[in-house]
PDB file of C-alpha atoms in Angstrom:
ATOM      1  CA  LYS A  72     163.582  11.054 248.849  1.00 92.00           C
ATOM      2  CA  GLU A  73     162.178  14.451 247.786  1.00 94.00           C
ATOM      3  CA  ASP A  74     165.531  16.201 248.386  1.00 94.00           C
ATOM      4  CA  ALA A  75     167.407  13.437 246.521  1.00 95.00           C
ATOM      5  CA  PHE A  76     165.058  13.802 243.514  1.00 96.00           C
ATOM      6  CA  THR A  77     165.498  17.616 243.561  1.00 96.00           C
ATOM      7  CA  LEU A  78     169.345  17.221 243.695  1.00 96.00           C
ATOM      8  CA  LYS A  79     169.178  14.753 240.779  1.00 94.00           C
ATOM      9  CA  LEU A  80     167.593  17.530 238.743  1.00 96.00           C
ATOM     10  CA  ALA A  81     169.512  20.490 240.126  1.00 96.00           C
ATOM     11  CA  SER A  82     173.086  19.136 240.287  1.00 95.00           C
ATOM     12  CA  PRO A  83     173.545  18.997 236.470  1.00 94.00           C
ATOM     13  CA  MET A  84     173.210  22.772 236.516  1.00 96.00           C
ATOM     14  CA  HIS A  85     176.286  23.201 238.747  1.00 96.00           C
ATOM     15  CA  ASP A  86     178.415  24.723 235.985  1.00 96.00           C
ATOM     16  CA  ILE A  87     175.766  27.001 234.468  1.00 96.00           C
ATOM     17  CA  GLY A  88     177.972  29.981 235.428  1.00 97.00           C
ATOM     18  CA  LYS A  89     180.449  28.869 232.824  1.00 96.00           C
ATOM     19  CA  LEU A  90     178.157  30.569 230.327  1.00 96.00           C
ATOM     20  CA  GLY A  91     179.820  33.749 231.622  1.00 96.00           C
ATOM     21  CA  VAL A  92     183.372  32.511 231.049  1.00 97.00           C
ATOM     22  CA  PRO A  93     184.966  33.180 227.649  1.00 96.00           C
ATOM     23  CA  GLU A  94     185.103  30.164 225.338  1.00 94.00           C
ATOM     24  CA  ASP A  95     188.815  30.471 224.768  1.00 94.00           C
ATOM     25  CA  ILE A  96     189.368  29.889 228.476  1.00 94.00           C
ATOM     26  CA  LEU A  97     186.890  27.044 228.718  1.00 92.00           C
ATOM     27  CA  LYS A  98     188.477  25.198 225.774  1.00 88.00           C
ATOM     28  CA  LYS A  99     192.122  26.096 226.282  1.00 90.00           C
ATOM     29  CA  PRO A 100     194.121  22.950 225.630  1.00 86.00           C
ATOM     30  CA  GLY A 101     196.889  23.832 228.161  1.00 84.00           C
ATOM     31  CA  LYS A 102     197.076  24.992 231.722  1.00 88.00           C
ATOM     32  CA  LEU A 103     195.257  28.310 232.558  1.00 93.00           C
ATOM     33  CA  THR A 104     197.330  31.307 233.455  1.00 96.00           C
ATOM     34  CA  LYS A 105     196.731  32.875 236.902  1.00 97.00           C
ATOM     35  CA  GLU A 106     194.567  35.562 235.322  1.00 97.00           C
ATOM     36  CA  GLU A 107     192.507  32.969 233.346  1.00 97.00           C
ATOM     37  CA  PHE A 108     191.996  30.890 236.422  1.00 96.00           C
ATOM     38  CA  GLU A 109     190.700  33.944 238.251  1.00 96.00           C
ATOM     39  CA  ILE A 110     188.155  34.470 235.509  1.00 97.00           C
ATOM     40  CA  MET A 111     187.205  30.744 235.737  1.00 97.00           C
ATOM     41  CA  LYS A 112     186.805  31.012 239.379  1.00 97.00           C
ATOM     42  CA  ALA A 113     183.937  33.463 238.864  1.00 97.00           C
ATOM     43  CA  HIS A 114     181.635  30.722 237.444  1.00 97.00           C
ATOM     44  CA  PRO A 115     180.263  29.522 240.826  1.00 97.00           C
ATOM     45  CA  PHE A 116     179.041  33.025 241.656  1.00 97.00           C
ATOM     46  CA  LEU A 117     177.752  33.637 238.167  1.00 97.00           C
ATOM     47  CA  GLY A 118     175.735  30.302 238.438  1.00 96.00           C
ATOM     48  CA  TYR A 119     174.361  31.446 241.835  1.00 97.00           C
ATOM     49  CA  GLU A 120     173.242  34.709 240.289  1.00 96.00           C
ATOM     50  CA  VAL A 121     171.318  32.896 237.476  1.00 94.00           C
ATOM     51  CA  PHE A 122     168.991  31.110 239.940  1.00 94.00           C
ATOM     52  CA  GLN A 123     169.270  32.967 243.239  1.00 93.00           C
ATOM     53  CA  ASN A 124     165.889  34.702 243.095  1.00 95.00           C
ATOM     54  CA  SER A 125     163.869  31.794 241.790  1.00 95.00           C
ATOM     55  CA  LYS A 126     160.901  30.590 243.797  1.00 96.00           C
ATOM     56  CA  LYS A 127     161.218  27.028 242.284  1.00 96.00           C
ATOM     57  CA  GLN A 128     162.750  24.517 244.686  1.00 96.00           C
ATOM     58  CA  ILE A 129     164.868  22.934 241.945  1.00 96.00           C
ATOM     59  CA  LEU A 130     166.341  26.302 240.924  1.00 97.00           C
ATOM     60  CA  LYS A 131     166.938  27.367 244.464  1.00 96.00           C
ATOM     61  CA  MET A 132     168.900  24.176 245.019  1.00 97.00           C
ATOM     62  CA  ALA A 133     170.702  24.678 241.641  1.00 97.00           C
ATOM     63  CA  SER A 134     171.724  28.153 242.864  1.00 97.00           C
ATOM     64  CA  ILE A 135     173.205  26.646 246.031  1.00 97.00           C
ATOM     65  CA  VAL A 136     174.997  23.812 244.139  1.00 98.00           C
ATOM     66  CA  ALA A 137     176.426  26.218 241.538  1.00 98.00           C
ATOM     67  CA  HIS A 138     177.702  28.607 244.237  1.00 98.00           C
ATOM     68  CA  GLU A 139     179.328  25.938 246.542  1.00 98.00           C
ATOM     69  CA  HIS A 140     180.473  23.028 244.377  1.00 98.00           C
ATOM     70  CA  HIS A 141     184.124  24.259 244.406  1.00 98.00           C
ATOM     71  CA  GLU A 142     184.256  24.810 248.121  1.00 98.00           C
ATOM     72  CA  LYS A 143     186.400  22.230 249.954  1.00 98.00           C
ATOM     73  CA  TRP A 144     185.897  20.422 253.297  1.00 98.00           C
ATOM     74  CA  ASP A 145     189.202  21.924 254.640  1.00 98.00           C
ATOM     75  CA  GLY A 146     188.206  25.466 253.682  1.00 98.00           C
ATOM     76  CA  SER A 147     190.746  25.813 250.729  1.00 98.00           C
ATOM     77  CA  GLY A 148     188.019  26.045 248.017  1.00 97.00           C
ATOM     78  CA  TYR A 149     186.323  28.947 246.393  1.00 97.00           C
ATOM     79  CA  PRO A 150     184.539  31.297 246.022  1.00 97.00           C
ATOM     80  CA  ARG A 151     184.013  31.929 249.683  1.00 97.00           C
ATOM     81  CA  GLY A 152     186.321  29.574 251.457  1.00 97.00           C
ATOM     82  CA  LEU A 153     183.624  27.740 253.262  1.00 98.00           C
ATOM     83  CA  LYS A 154     184.660  24.841 255.476  1.00 98.00           C
ATOM     84  CA  GLY A 155     183.131  21.543 256.636  1.00 98.00           C
ATOM     85  CA  LYS A 156     179.379  21.673 257.229  1.00 98.00           C
ATOM     86  CA  GLN A 157     179.310  25.355 256.260  1.00 98.00           C
ATOM     87  CA  ILE A 158     179.079  23.931 252.790  1.00 98.00           C
ATOM     88  CA  SER A 159     175.557  22.671 252.027  1.00 98.00           C
ATOM     89  CA  LEU A 160     175.119  18.924 251.840  1.00 98.00           C
ATOM     90  CA  VAL A 161     173.883  19.122 248.277  1.00 98.00           C
ATOM     91  CA  ALA A 162     177.016  20.895 247.187  1.00 98.00           C
ATOM     92  CA  ARG A 163     179.276  18.471 249.071  1.00 98.00           C
ATOM     93  CA  ILE A 164     177.558  15.544 247.238  1.00 98.00           C
ATOM     94  CA  THR A 165     177.799  17.276 243.923  1.00 98.00           C
ATOM     95  CA  ALA A 166     181.504  18.020 244.487  1.00 98.00           C
ATOM     96  CA  ILE A 167     182.277  14.346 244.741  1.00 98.00           C
ATOM     97  CA  ALA A 168     180.095  13.477 241.676  1.00 96.00           C
ATOM     98  CA  ASP A 169     181.652  16.302 239.655  1.00 95.00           C
ATOM     99  CA  VAL A 170     185.287  15.375 240.431  1.00 97.00           C
ATOM    100  CA  PHE A 171     184.551  11.665 239.844  1.00 96.00           C
ATOM    101  CA  ASP A 172     183.074  12.500 236.468  1.00 91.00           C
ATOM    102  CA  ALA A 173     185.670  15.133 235.489  1.00 91.00           C
ATOM    103  CA  LEU A 174     188.742  13.031 236.299  1.00 94.00           C
ATOM    104  CA  GLY A 175     187.294  10.039 234.445  1.00 90.00           C
ATOM    105  CA  SER A 176     186.465  12.054 231.336  1.00 87.00           C
ATOM    106  CA  ALA A 177     188.748  13.203 228.605  1.00 85.00           C
ATOM    107  CA  ARG A 178     188.981  17.017 228.227  1.00 81.00           C
ATOM    108  CA  SER A 179     190.763  19.265 225.712  1.00 74.00           C
ATOM    109  CA  TYR A 180     193.512  19.668 228.334  1.00 76.00           C
ATOM    110  CA  LYS A 181     193.754  16.167 229.701  1.00 84.00           C
ATOM    111  CA  LYS A 182     193.238  12.489 229.145  1.00 90.00           C
ATOM    112  CA  ALA A 183     190.671  10.498 231.214  1.00 91.00           C
ATOM    113  CA  TRP A 184     192.035   8.934 234.381  1.00 95.00           C
ATOM    114  CA  THR A 185     191.680   5.287 234.939  1.00 95.00           C
ATOM    115  CA  LEU A 186     188.799   4.176 237.264  1.00 94.00           C
ATOM    116  CA  ASN A 187     191.240   2.985 239.963  1.00 96.00           C
ATOM    117  CA  ASP A 188     193.158   6.252 239.898  1.00 97.00           C
ATOM    118  CA  THR A 189     189.895   8.206 240.065  1.00 97.00           C
ATOM    119  CA  ILE A 190     188.612   6.226 243.012  1.00 97.00           C
ATOM    120  CA  ASP A 191     192.028   6.518 244.793  1.00 98.00           C
ATOM    121  CA  PHE A 192     191.918  10.287 244.310  1.00 98.00           C
ATOM    122  CA  VAL A 193     188.474  10.589 245.888  1.00 98.00           C
ATOM    123  CA  ASN A 194     189.714   8.568 248.870  1.00 98.00           C
ATOM    124  CA  GLU A 195     192.988  10.559 249.177  1.00 98.00           C
ATOM    125  CA  GLN A 196     190.935  13.810 249.252  1.00 98.00           C
ATOM    126  CA  SER A 197     188.754  12.638 252.208  1.00 98.00           C
ATOM    127  CA  GLY A 198     188.939  15.330 254.852  1.00 98.00           C
ATOM    128  CA  LYS A 199     190.695  17.716 252.440  1.00 98.00           C
ATOM    129  CA  HIS A 200     188.474  18.350 249.378  1.00 98.00           C
ATOM    130  CA  PHE A 201     185.596  16.073 250.396  1.00 98.00           C
ATOM    131  CA  ASP A 202     183.410  15.371 253.451  1.00 98.00           C
ATOM    132  CA  PRO A 203     184.869  12.181 254.993  1.00 98.00           C
ATOM    133  CA  GLU A 204     181.380  10.818 255.676  1.00 98.00           C
ATOM    134  CA  LEU A 205     180.370  11.205 252.126  1.00 98.00           C
ATOM    135  CA  VAL A 206     183.578   9.523 250.876  1.00 98.00           C
ATOM    136  CA  LYS A 207     182.694   6.572 253.091  1.00 98.00           C
ATOM    137  CA  ILE A 208     179.173   6.489 251.547  1.00 98.00           C
ATOM    138  CA  PHE A 209     180.772   6.818 248.082  1.00 98.00           C
ATOM    139  CA  ASN A 210     182.904   3.739 248.798  1.00 98.00           C
ATOM    140  CA  GLU A 211     180.031   1.764 250.284  1.00 98.00           C
ATOM    141  CA  ASN A 212     177.960   2.466 247.131  1.00 97.00           C
ATOM    142  CA  ILE A 213     180.700   2.208 244.501  1.00 96.00           C
ATOM    143  CA  ASN A 214     179.050  -0.727 242.769  1.00 95.00           C
ATOM    144  CA  ASP A 215     175.805   1.205 242.362  1.00 94.00           C
ATOM    145  CA  ILE A 216     177.767   4.228 241.204  1.00 93.00           C
ATOM    146  CA  LEU A 217     179.592   2.194 238.572  1.00 92.00           C
ATOM    147  CA  PHE A 218     176.291   0.679 237.447  1.00 92.00           C
ATOM    148  CA  ILE A 219     174.768   4.090 236.952  1.00 88.00           C
ATOM    149  CA  ARG A 220     177.936   5.355 235.188  1.00 85.00           C
ATOM    150  CA  LYS A 221     177.789   2.352 232.847  1.00 84.00           C
ATOM    151  CA  LYS A 222     174.163   2.956 232.174  1.00 84.00           C
ATOM    152  CA  PHE A 223     174.734   6.616 231.153  1.00 78.00           C
ATOM    153  CA  ARG A 224     178.302   6.165 229.926  1.00 70.00           C
ATOM    154  CA  THR A 225     179.714   8.354 227.212  1.00 60.00           C
ATOM    155  CA  GLU A 226     182.786   7.477 225.192  1.00 49.00           C
ATOM    156  CA  ASN A 227     184.900  10.061 227.024  1.00 48.00           C
ATOM    157  CA  PHE A 228     184.634   8.387 230.426  1.00 45.00           C
ATOM    158  CA  CYS A 229     187.453   6.396 231.963  1.00 45.00           C
ATOM    159  CA  THR A 230     188.120   2.724 231.477  1.00 41.00           C
ATOM    160  CA  ILE A 231     189.548   0.357 234.066  1.00 38.00           C
TER     161      ILE A 231
END
């Protein structure tokens, strides 16, 4: 319970490193160039650096989550190419939550996906992007997840 509470507080800081990414890249309406994407890929390490030396448990966890939330279960992620359980559990959980939220939200460069398409994507990425056990837990708890999403819903989030 204590770790879950700490993750609840730490995970929203996963993209803190984007403070070090130029605004024109963050808000670009189209696809990023290869060079722009390389700059964007620096944000996990920048986020790690912000909190890495903290003695506070929440900020230590935020550092880990920021550093590892773009790693992928199959090892194809960044910044370090971690694979499977080399990726911390808190980052693996945050990765699913982040992608679920990002796909279902409108951005300057894309429309929000439908709920069904978003859930299908999470399931298709089981064993690739996401920990298969966590995808199973995601599916088992989808009604609770949708309840929480509805409770904290913004106008940008997806509709069915």
